[in-house]
Amino acid sequence: MRMLINVPETVVADALRGIAAAHPELTVDVEHRIVVRRDAPVAGKVALVSGGGSGHEPLHAGFVGPGMLSAACPGEVFTSPVPDQMVRAAAAVDSGEGVLFVVKNYTGDVLNFEMAAELAEDEGVRIAKVLVDDDVAVSDSLYTAGRRGTGATLFVEKIAGAAAEEGAPLERVEAIARRVNASSRSFGVALGACTTPAKGSPTFDLPAGELELGIGIHGEPGRERRPMMTSGEIADVAVDAVLADLDPRGPVLVLVNGMGATPLLELYGFNAEVQRVLGERGVPVARTLVGNYVTSLDMAGASVTLCEADEELLRLWDAPVATPALRWGR
Amino acid sequence: MLDADFFARWMGAVAAAVAREADRLTELDSAIGDADHGVNMRRGFAAVTAALEKEPPRSPGAVLALAGRQLISTVGGASGPLYGTLLRRAGKALGDAAEVSPEQLAEALGAGVAAVAQLGGAKAGDKTMLDALEPAVATLRLGGDGAFPAAARAAEEGAEATVPMLARKGRASYLGERSVGHRDPGATSSALLFAALAEVAG
């Protein structure tokens, strides 16, 4: 095992101590595992709380700050947090205007956030929830737990976070979050498996010269394995898979997201191909973000997320944001 | 009749079994899930054991309720709420009686399993823990001598029967056809729960 860690048991706590040291603008409760923007609760503002398994950094703790999340609850690696964390986070950030839970569609996240919502409501906190399920690789979703939540989580957290920062009420923040999710689709590709600290070896065996199409963000294998393709060929497959399910009438937001072990040189090259395909398909691009945002430990690969944007979503996307991983406009 | 001490020993035996089999559970989970089932269950049942030792509850129902709450607060993932609900609901069904019969335990576990099915929206055949839990409880309900080991065998056979199944719930469902040929880790840990029950009753 070649990992920069002490022991698997303390990986998450160690990372939280590191986040605390690097970001004095956040309050990090290492014991209870919540990361909160320091000025919370902000009077008159709806709060956004998200969370999920660790291993997807900078998601979610890296998106805590003005213009985005009020708090994040990191779970164990690839394991959803427990309700206690979410209840504590909601209590810490609620100003009385209510809290929006941003939940990725995985059984564990859904069940724990559901339990947390009930408990927080018992304590008098108004809770709304949005489920992110943007992954087009999961077909016949009638027979599965539904589509996974992946790259669109960033769009939902940024845009709904901006709406909350403007003072929109809970119902409106929730509605915008749902609209962003409904307007977003993703598709991911792995060029190599990832290694979880608990297992210490790759979660699946991917021989050199092959790639996995339609992966999620938990090191699980994809839907299909194929011989290695060029960046341009992968962009064709990924963008077409997204466009098979999303027919944007307006310009789109583009996220070209790295899975953790693919360098920016490759991601930018891949983005050039993604932009080429979008141009060939007649889809205008409004904004593009390239980088490692919704990762899967050290998995090599990338995902493409498109969000059909109208003027309101674009304005909220461009609004100022100040978090460890996303920062612009102020 | 079964008292609180019996239930505490049962939970202790589950903790030992989960610790012993943690690597195997994680290995099964890495084939179709995300490679953390063993480590999560071990953490959860270690917390259960610690809580039971700290303040031993006085009724079987209270033992299961406490264990369930600990699992919800420490495991995370889908396993935390599902196993937590199983034990909490069974504990609630037992009420605060100081001793319960095997028949009452069977009924209470039946209520717990029904709650798990409702929470997860799954049914037998979906390649989940229910494929071990349902036959085990059905066997336990038949009662008589040897009901506990028979239930353990039914759970084990139910877990083994998940190998050829297509996963329809949980993270394995994202693999579609590729989930076939792998034993479900949740059904496997559920079989450990009943093996521990048979061991303690033995």
Coordinates of C-alpha atoms in Angstrom, one line a residue:
Chain A
M1 CA 0.0 0.0 0.0
R2 CA 1.4 3.4 -1.0
M3 CA -0.7 6.0 0.7
L4 CA 0.2 9.2 2.5
I5 CA -1.6 8.2 5.7
N6 CA -1.0 7.1 9.3
V7 CA -3.6 4.3 9.7
P8 CA -6.9 3.8 7.8
E9 CA -8.9 4.4 11.0
T10 CA -7.9 8.0 11.4
V11 CA -7.8 9.1 7.8
V12 CA -10.9 11.3 8.0
A13 CA -10.1 12.9 11.3
D14 CA -6.5 13.6 10.2
A15 CA -7.8 15.3 7.0
L16 CA -10.2 17.4 9.1
R17 CA -7.4 18.6 11.3
G18 CA -5.5 19.6 8.1
I19 CA -8.5 21.4 6.7
A20 CA -8.9 23.3 10.0
A21 CA -5.2 24.4 9.9
A22 CA -5.5 25.5 6.3
H23 CA -8.8 27.3 6.5
P24 CA -9.3 29.5 9.6
E25 CA -12.4 30.9 7.9
L26 CA -14.1 27.5 8.6
T27 CA -15.1 26.0 12.0
V28 CA -14.0 22.4 12.0
D29 CA -15.4 20.1 14.7
V30 CA -13.1 17.1 14.3
E31 CA -14.8 15.1 17.0
H32 CA -18.3 15.3 15.6
R33 CA -17.2 15.6 12.0
I34 CA -18.8 18.8 10.8
V35 CA -17.3 21.7 8.9
V36 CA -19.2 25.0 9.3
R37 CA -18.6 28.4 7.8
R38 CA -17.4 30.5 10.6
D39 CA -20.0 33.3 10.5
A40 CA -22.9 30.8 10.7
P41 CA -25.8 31.1 11.5
V42 CA -26.2 34.0 9.1
A43 CA -29.3 36.0 10.1
G44 CA -32.1 36.0 7.6
K45 CA -30.4 33.4 5.4
V46 CA -31.5 29.9 4.5
A47 CA -28.7 27.4 5.3
L48 CA -27.4 24.6 3.0
V49 CA -26.0 21.4 4.5
S50 CA -24.6 18.6 2.5
G51 CA -22.4 15.6 3.2
G52 CA -21.5 12.2 2.1
G53 CA -18.7 9.8 2.2
S54 CA -15.2 11.1 2.4
G55 CA -12.9 10.4 -0.6
H56 CA -14.6 12.8 -2.9
E57 CA -12.6 15.9 -1.9
P58 CA -13.0 18.8 -2.3
L59 CA -16.7 17.7 -2.2
H60 CA -18.2 18.7 0.3
A61 CA -16.1 20.4 2.9
G62 CA -14.2 22.3 0.2
F63 CA -17.5 23.9 -0.8
V64 CA -18.3 25.4 2.6
G65 CA -18.3 29.2 2.7
P66 CA -20.2 32.3 1.6
G67 CA -22.2 31.7 -1.6
M68 CA -22.3 27.9 -1.3
L69 CA -22.7 25.5 1.7
S70 CA -23.2 26.5 5.3
A71 CA -21.9 23.2 6.6
A72 CA -20.7 19.8 5.4
C73 CA -20.8 16.4 7.1
P74 CA -18.0 14.1 6.0
G75 CA -18.6 10.4 6.6
E76 CA -16.1 7.6 6.6
V77 CA -14.4 6.9 3.3
F78 CA -17.2 6.2 0.7
T79 CA -19.7 5.8 3.6
S80 CA -22.5 8.3 4.2
P81 CA -22.3 10.3 7.4
V82 CA -24.6 9.4 10.3
P83 CA -27.8 11.3 11.3
D84 CA -26.1 12.7 14.4
Q85 CA -23.7 14.7 12.3
M86 CA -26.4 16.2 10.1
V87 CA -28.6 17.1 13.0
R88 CA -25.7 18.9 14.8
A89 CA -24.8 20.7 11.5
A90 CA -28.3 21.8 10.9
A91 CA -28.6 23.2 14.5
A92 CA -25.3 25.0 14.1
V93 CA -26.2 26.8 10.9
D94 CA -30.0 27.4 11.2
S95 CA -30.9 31.1 11.6
G96 CA -34.6 30.3 11.8
E97 CA -35.0 30.5 8.0
G98 CA -34.6 26.7 7.6
V99 CA -32.1 24.3 6.2
L100 CA -31.8 22.7 2.8
F101 CA -30.2 19.2 2.8
V102 CA -28.4 18.5 -0.5
V103 CA -28.4 14.7 -0.8
K104 CA -26.7 12.5 -3.4
N105 CA -28.8 9.6 -4.5
Y106 CA -27.2 6.6 -2.8
T107 CA -29.2 4.4 -0.4
G108 CA -27.0 5.2 2.6
D109 CA -27.0 9.0 2.1
V110 CA -30.8 9.0 1.5
L111 CA -31.6 6.9 4.6
N112 CA -29.3 8.8 6.9
F113 CA -30.5 12.2 5.7
E114 CA -34.1 11.1 6.0
M115 CA -33.5 10.1 9.6
A116 CA -31.7 13.4 10.3
A117 CA -34.5 15.4 8.8
E118 CA -37.0 13.9 11.1
L119 CA -34.8 14.4 14.2
A120 CA -33.9 18.0 13.2
E121 CA -37.6 18.8 12.6
D122 CA -38.4 17.4 16.1
E123 CA -35.9 20.0 17.4
G124 CA -37.8 22.8 15.5
V125 CA -35.6 23.2 12.5
R126 CA -37.4 23.5 9.2
I127 CA -35.8 21.1 6.7
A128 CA -36.1 20.8 2.9
K129 CA -34.3 18.2 0.9
V130 CA -33.0 18.0 -2.7
L131 CA -31.9 14.7 -4.2
V132 CA -29.1 14.9 -6.8
D133 CA -29.4 12.1 -9.4
D134 CA -27.7 13.2 -12.6
D135 CA -25.7 10.1 -13.7
V136 CA -27.0 8.9 -17.1
A137 CA -24.8 5.8 -16.9
V138 CA -27.4 4.2 -14.7
S139 CA -30.0 3.0 -17.2
D140 CA -33.3 1.1 -16.4
S141 CA -33.4 3.1 -13.2
L142 CA -36.8 1.6 -12.5
Y143 CA -35.0 -1.5 -11.3
T144 CA -32.2 0.1 -9.4
A145 CA -32.0 2.5 -6.5
G146 CA -32.2 5.2 -9.3
R147 CA -29.5 7.3 -10.8
R148 CA -26.4 8.2 -8.8
G149 CA -25.6 11.7 -7.8
T150 CA -22.3 12.9 -9.1
G151 CA -20.9 16.1 -10.8
A152 CA -24.2 17.9 -10.7
T153 CA -23.8 18.2 -6.9
L154 CA -21.4 21.0 -7.5
F155 CA -23.9 22.9 -9.7
V156 CA -26.7 22.4 -7.2
E157 CA -24.6 23.5 -4.2
K158 CA -23.2 26.6 -6.1
I159 CA -26.4 27.8 -7.6
A160 CA -28.8 27.1 -4.7
G161 CA -26.1 28.5 -2.4
A162 CA -26.1 31.7 -4.3
A163 CA -29.9 31.9 -4.1
A164 CA -29.7 31.5 -0.4
E165 CA -27.0 34.1 -0.1
E166 CA -29.4 36.6 -1.9
G167 CA -32.0 36.0 0.8
A168 CA -34.3 33.7 -1.1
P169 CA -36.7 31.8 1.3
L170 CA -36.4 28.0 1.8
E171 CA -39.1 27.0 -0.6
R172 CA -37.4 29.1 -3.4
V173 CA -33.9 27.8 -2.6
E174 CA -35.3 24.2 -2.7
A175 CA -37.1 24.8 -6.0
I176 CA -33.9 26.2 -7.6
A177 CA -31.9 23.3 -6.4
R178 CA -34.4 20.9 -7.9
R179 CA -34.4 22.8 -11.2
V180 CA -30.6 22.6 -11.4
N181 CA -30.7 18.9 -10.8
A182 CA -33.4 18.3 -13.3
S183 CA -31.4 20.3 -15.9
S184 CA -28.1 18.4 -15.3
R185 CA -26.7 15.1 -16.5
S186 CA -23.3 13.5 -16.1
F187 CA -21.3 10.6 -17.5
G188 CA -18.0 9.3 -16.1
V189 CA -15.0 7.2 -17.3
A190 CA -12.3 5.4 -15.4
L191 CA -8.8 4.7 -16.7
G192 CA -7.8 3.0 -13.4
A193 CA -9.4 1.9 -10.2
C194 CA -9.1 3.6 -6.8
T195 CA -7.6 2.4 -3.6
T196 CA -9.6 2.8 -0.4
P197 CA -7.5 3.1 2.8
A198 CA -9.5 0.3 4.5
K199 CA -8.8 -2.2 1.7
G200 CA -5.4 -1.0 0.7
S201 CA -5.6 -2.3 -2.8
P202 CA -7.5 -1.3 -6.0
T203 CA -11.3 -1.8 -5.7
F204 CA -11.4 -3.5 -9.1
D205 CA -8.8 -4.7 -11.5
L206 CA -8.5 -2.7 -14.6
P207 CA -5.7 -4.0 -16.9
A208 CA -3.6 -1.4 -18.8
G209 CA -5.1 -0.8 -22.2
E210 CA -8.7 -0.9 -21.0
L211 CA -11.2 1.6 -19.6
E212 CA -14.5 1.5 -17.7
L213 CA -17.4 3.5 -19.1
G214 CA -20.2 4.8 -17.0
I215 CA -18.5 4.8 -13.6
G216 CA -19.8 6.3 -10.4
I217 CA -17.7 8.0 -7.7
H218 CA -17.1 5.1 -5.3
G219 CA -14.6 3.0 -7.1
E220 CA -17.3 0.7 -8.3
P221 CA -16.8 -0.7 -11.8
G222 CA -18.8 0.9 -14.6
R223 CA -21.4 -0.5 -16.9
E224 CA -19.0 -1.6 -19.6
R225 CA -15.4 -2.2 -20.3
R226 CA -13.7 -1.3 -23.6
P227 CA -10.3 -1.1 -25.1
M228 CA -8.5 2.2 -24.4
M229 CA -9.7 5.1 -26.5
T230 CA -8.2 8.5 -27.3
S231 CA -9.3 11.6 -25.4
G232 CA -11.4 12.7 -28.4
E233 CA -13.1 9.3 -28.7
I234 CA -13.9 9.4 -25.0
A235 CA -15.3 12.9 -25.3
D236 CA -17.6 11.7 -28.1
V237 CA -18.9 8.8 -26.0
A238 CA -19.4 10.9 -22.8
V239 CA -21.0 13.9 -24.4
D240 CA -23.3 11.8 -26.6
A241 CA -24.4 9.8 -23.6
V242 CA -25.3 13.0 -21.8
L243 CA -27.0 14.5 -24.8
A244 CA -29.0 11.4 -25.3
D245 CA -30.8 12.3 -22.1
L246 CA -30.6 16.1 -22.1
D247 CA -31.7 18.2 -25.0
P248 CA -30.6 21.7 -24.0
R249 CA -32.5 24.5 -25.7
G250 CA -30.1 27.2 -24.2
P251 CA -26.4 27.4 -23.5
V252 CA -25.0 25.0 -21.0
L253 CA -22.7 25.0 -18.0
V254 CA -19.9 22.5 -18.5
L255 CA -18.0 20.7 -15.7
V256 CA -15.0 18.6 -16.8
N257 CA -14.2 16.9 -13.6
G258 CA -11.2 14.8 -12.7
M259 CA -11.6 11.7 -10.6
G260 CA -8.5 12.4 -8.5
A261 CA -5.5 10.9 -10.3
T262 CA -5.7 12.5 -13.8
P263 CA -3.5 15.6 -14.1
L264 CA -4.8 18.9 -15.3
L265 CA -2.8 18.6 -18.5
E266 CA -5.0 15.7 -19.5
L267 CA -8.2 17.3 -18.1
Y268 CA -7.7 20.4 -20.2
G269 CA -6.9 18.4 -23.3
F270 CA -10.1 16.4 -22.6
N271 CA -12.0 19.6 -22.2
A272 CA -10.9 20.8 -25.6
E273 CA -12.4 17.6 -27.0
V274 CA -15.6 18.0 -25.0
Q275 CA -15.9 21.6 -26.4
R276 CA -15.3 20.3 -29.9
V277 CA -18.1 17.7 -29.6
L278 CA -20.5 20.2 -28.1
G279 CA -19.7 22.5 -31.0
E280 CA -20.3 19.8 -33.5
R281 CA -23.7 18.9 -31.8
G282 CA -24.7 22.6 -31.9
V283 CA -24.8 23.1 -28.1
P284 CA -23.6 26.6 -27.1
V285 CA -21.4 26.7 -24.0
A286 CA -22.0 29.5 -21.4
R287 CA -19.4 28.6 -18.8
T288 CA -16.8 25.9 -18.3
L289 CA -15.1 24.6 -15.1
V290 CA -12.2 22.2 -15.3
G291 CA -10.6 20.5 -12.4
N292 CA -10.8 17.9 -9.6
Y293 CA -14.0 18.7 -7.8
V294 CA -16.0 15.5 -7.3
T295 CA -13.3 12.9 -7.0
S296 CA -13.0 9.2 -6.2
L297 CA -9.8 9.0 -4.2
D298 CA -7.0 8.2 -6.6
M299 CA -9.1 7.0 -9.5
A300 CA -7.8 8.0 -12.9
G301 CA -10.5 9.3 -15.2
A302 CA -12.9 12.1 -15.8
S303 CA -16.6 12.9 -15.9
V304 CA -18.6 15.4 -17.9
T305 CA -21.6 17.2 -16.5
L306 CA -23.8 19.5 -18.5
C307 CA -26.4 21.9 -17.0
E308 CA -28.9 23.6 -19.2
A309 CA -28.8 27.2 -17.9
D310 CA -31.3 30.0 -18.3
E311 CA -30.5 33.6 -17.4
E312 CA -31.4 33.1 -13.7
L313 CA -29.2 30.1 -13.3
L314 CA -26.3 31.8 -15.1
R315 CA -26.6 34.9 -12.9
L316 CA -26.6 32.7 -9.7
W317 CA -23.6 30.7 -11.1
D318 CA -21.7 33.9 -11.6
A319 CA -22.5 35.2 -8.2
P320 CA -19.6 35.6 -5.7
V321 CA -18.4 32.4 -3.9
A322 CA -15.7 32.1 -1.3
T323 CA -14.9 28.5 -0.4
P324 CA -11.6 26.5 -0.2
A325 CA -12.2 24.9 -3.6
L326 CA -14.4 27.3 -5.5
R327 CA -13.8 31.0 -5.3
W328 CA -14.6 33.9 -7.6
G329 CA -16.3 37.3 -7.8
R330 CA -15.2 39.0 -4.5
Chain B
M1 CA -37.0 -18.0 28.5
L2 CA -34.4 -15.4 27.3
D3 CA -33.2 -12.6 29.5
A4 CA -31.3 -9.3 29.0
D5 CA -28.0 -11.1 29.7
F6 CA -28.8 -13.5 26.8
F7 CA -29.4 -10.6 24.5
A8 CA -26.2 -8.8 25.6
R9 CA -24.2 -12.0 24.9
W10 CA -25.9 -12.3 21.5
M11 CA -24.8 -8.8 20.6
G12 CA -21.3 -9.6 21.9
A13 CA -21.1 -12.7 19.7
V14 CA -22.2 -10.7 16.7
A15 CA -19.5 -8.2 17.4
A16 CA -16.9 -11.0 17.6
A17 CA -18.2 -12.6 14.4
V18 CA -18.2 -9.3 12.5
A19 CA -14.7 -8.5 13.7
R20 CA -13.5 -11.9 12.6
E21 CA -15.2 -11.7 9.2
A22 CA -14.6 -8.0 8.5
D23 CA -12.0 -8.6 5.8
R24 CA -14.3 -11.1 4.1
L25 CA -17.2 -8.7 4.2
T26 CA -15.1 -5.9 2.8
E27 CA -13.8 -8.3 0.0
L28 CA -17.4 -9.2 -0.9
D29 CA -18.3 -5.5 -0.9
S30 CA -15.4 -4.5 -3.1
A31 CA -16.7 -6.8 -5.9
I32 CA -20.1 -5.1 -6.1
G33 CA -20.1 -2.2 -3.7
D34 CA -17.6 0.2 -2.3
A35 CA -15.3 -2.0 -0.1
D36 CA -16.3 -0.8 3.3
H37 CA -19.0 -3.1 4.7
G38 CA -16.7 -5.1 7.0
V39 CA -15.0 -2.1 8.5
N40 CA -18.3 -0.2 9.0
M41 CA -20.0 -3.2 10.7
R42 CA -17.0 -3.8 12.9
R43 CA -17.0 -0.1 14.0
G44 CA -20.7 -0.3 14.7
F45 CA -20.8 -3.4 16.7
A46 CA -17.7 -2.4 18.7
A47 CA -19.7 0.7 19.7
V48 CA -22.7 -1.6 20.6
T49 CA -20.5 -3.7 22.9
A50 CA -19.0 -0.7 24.6
A51 CA -22.4 0.9 25.2
L52 CA -23.9 -2.4 26.6
E53 CA -20.9 -2.8 29.0
K54 CA -21.1 0.8 30.1
E55 CA -24.7 0.6 31.2
P56 CA -26.2 -2.9 30.9
P57 CA -29.9 -2.5 30.0
R58 CA -32.3 -4.5 32.2
S59 CA -34.6 -6.0 29.5
P60 CA -34.1 -7.8 26.2
G61 CA -36.1 -5.0 24.4
A62 CA -33.8 -2.4 25.9
V63 CA -30.7 -4.3 24.8
L64 CA -31.8 -4.4 21.2
A65 CA -33.1 -0.8 21.2
L66 CA -29.7 0.4 22.6
A67 CA -27.8 -1.6 20.0
G68 CA -29.9 -0.3 17.2
R69 CA -29.4 3.3 18.3
Q70 CA -25.6 2.8 18.5
L71 CA -25.6 1.3 14.9
I72 CA -27.5 4.3 13.5
S73 CA -25.1 6.7 15.2
T74 CA -21.8 5.0 14.2
V75 CA -22.1 2.9 11.1
G76 CA -23.2 5.3 8.3
G77 CA -23.9 4.1 4.8
A78 CA -27.0 2.1 4.2
S79 CA -26.1 -0.6 6.8
G80 CA -26.3 1.8 9.7
P81 CA -30.0 2.8 9.3
L82 CA -31.0 -0.7 8.1
Y83 CA -29.4 -2.7 10.9
G84 CA -30.2 0.0 13.3
T85 CA -33.9 -0.1 12.3
L86 CA -33.9 -4.0 12.5
L87 CA -32.7 -4.1 16.1
R88 CA -34.6 -1.0 17.3
R89 CA -37.9 -2.2 15.9
A90 CA -37.4 -5.7 17.3
G91 CA -36.5 -4.2 20.6
K92 CA -39.6 -2.0 20.6
A93 CA -41.8 -5.0 19.8
L94 CA -40.4 -6.9 22.9
G95 CA -41.4 -4.0 25.1
D96 CA -39.9 -3.9 28.6
A97 CA -40.5 -7.6 29.7
A98 CA -37.6 -8.9 31.8
E99 CA -37.7 -12.2 29.9
V100 CA -39.1 -13.2 26.5
S101 CA -39.8 -16.5 24.8
P102 CA -38.2 -17.7 21.6
E103 CA -41.6 -17.3 20.0
Q104 CA -41.7 -13.6 21.1
L105 CA -38.2 -13.1 19.7
A106 CA -39.3 -14.6 16.4
E107 CA -42.2 -12.2 16.2
A108 CA -40.1 -9.2 17.2
L109 CA -37.5 -10.0 14.6
G110 CA -40.3 -10.4 12.1
A111 CA -41.4 -6.8 12.9
G112 CA -37.8 -5.7 12.5
V113 CA -37.4 -7.3 9.1
A114 CA -40.7 -5.8 7.9
A115 CA -39.3 -2.4 9.0
V116 CA -36.1 -3.0 7.1
A117 CA -38.0 -3.9 3.9
Q118 CA -40.1 -0.8 4.2
L119 CA -37.1 1.5 4.9
G120 CA -35.0 0.2 2.0
G121 CA -37.9 -0.4 -0.4
A122 CA -36.5 -3.8 -1.1
K123 CA -38.0 -7.3 -1.1
A124 CA -36.6 -10.8 -1.1
G125 CA -34.8 -11.6 -4.4
D126 CA -33.4 -8.1 -4.8
K127 CA -30.0 -9.3 -3.6
T128 CA -29.9 -7.6 -0.2
M129 CA -29.8 -8.5 3.5
L130 CA -33.5 -9.5 3.2
D131 CA -32.5 -12.6 1.3
A132 CA -30.9 -13.9 4.5
L133 CA -33.2 -12.2 7.1
E134 CA -36.5 -13.4 5.7
P135 CA -35.9 -17.1 5.6
A136 CA -34.1 -17.0 9.0
V137 CA -37.1 -15.4 10.6
A138 CA -39.6 -17.7 8.8
T139 CA -37.6 -20.7 10.2
L140 CA -37.4 -19.2 13.7
R141 CA -41.2 -18.8 13.6
L142 CA -41.6 -22.5 13.1
G143 CA -40.2 -22.9 16.6
G144 CA -39.3 -26.1 18.4
D145 CA -36.0 -27.6 19.4
G146 CA -33.2 -26.6 17.2
A147 CA -35.0 -23.6 15.8
F148 CA -32.0 -21.3 16.4
P149 CA -29.4 -23.4 14.5
A150 CA -32.1 -24.1 11.8
A151 CA -32.6 -20.3 11.4
A152 CA -28.8 -19.8 11.2
R153 CA -28.7 -22.4 8.4
A154 CA -31.6 -20.7 6.6
A155 CA -29.8 -17.4 6.8
E156 CA -26.6 -18.8 5.4
E157 CA -28.4 -20.6 2.6
G158 CA -30.3 -17.4 1.9
A159 CA -27.0 -15.5 1.7
E160 CA -25.5 -18.1 -0.6
A161 CA -28.6 -17.9 -2.8
T162 CA -27.8 -14.2 -3.6
V163 CA -24.8 -15.2 -5.7
P164 CA -26.7 -15.7 -9.0
M165 CA -29.1 -12.8 -8.4
L166 CA -29.2 -9.4 -10.2
A167 CA -28.9 -6.6 -7.7
R168 CA -31.9 -4.3 -7.7
K169 CA -31.3 -2.2 -4.6
G170 CA -28.3 -0.4 -3.1
R171 CA -25.0 0.4 -4.7
A172 CA -24.6 -3.0 -6.3
S173 CA -27.7 -2.2 -8.5
Y174 CA -25.6 0.3 -10.5
L175 CA -23.6 -2.6 -11.9
G176 CA -26.6 -4.2 -13.5
E177 CA -25.7 -7.6 -15.0
R178 CA -22.2 -7.3 -13.6
S179 CA -23.6 -7.8 -10.1
V180 CA -24.5 -11.4 -10.9
G181 CA -22.0 -14.1 -9.6
H182 CA -21.1 -12.2 -6.4
R183 CA -22.5 -13.0 -2.9
D184 CA -24.2 -10.0 -1.3
P185 CA -22.2 -8.6 1.6
G186 CA -25.3 -7.4 3.5
A187 CA -26.9 -10.9 3.3
T188 CA -23.6 -12.3 4.5
S189 CA -23.5 -10.1 7.6
S190 CA -27.1 -10.9 8.3
A191 CA -26.2 -14.6 8.3
L192 CA -23.6 -13.7 10.9
L193 CA -26.3 -12.2 13.1
F194 CA -28.2 -15.5 13.1
A195 CA -25.1 -17.7 13.4
A196 CA -24.3 -15.7 16.6
L197 CA -27.8 -16.2 17.9
A198 CA -27.5 -20.0 17.4
E199 CA -24.0 -19.9 19.0
V200 CA -25.3 -18.1 22.2
A201 CA -28.4 -20.3 22.4
G202 CA -26.4 -23.4 21.8

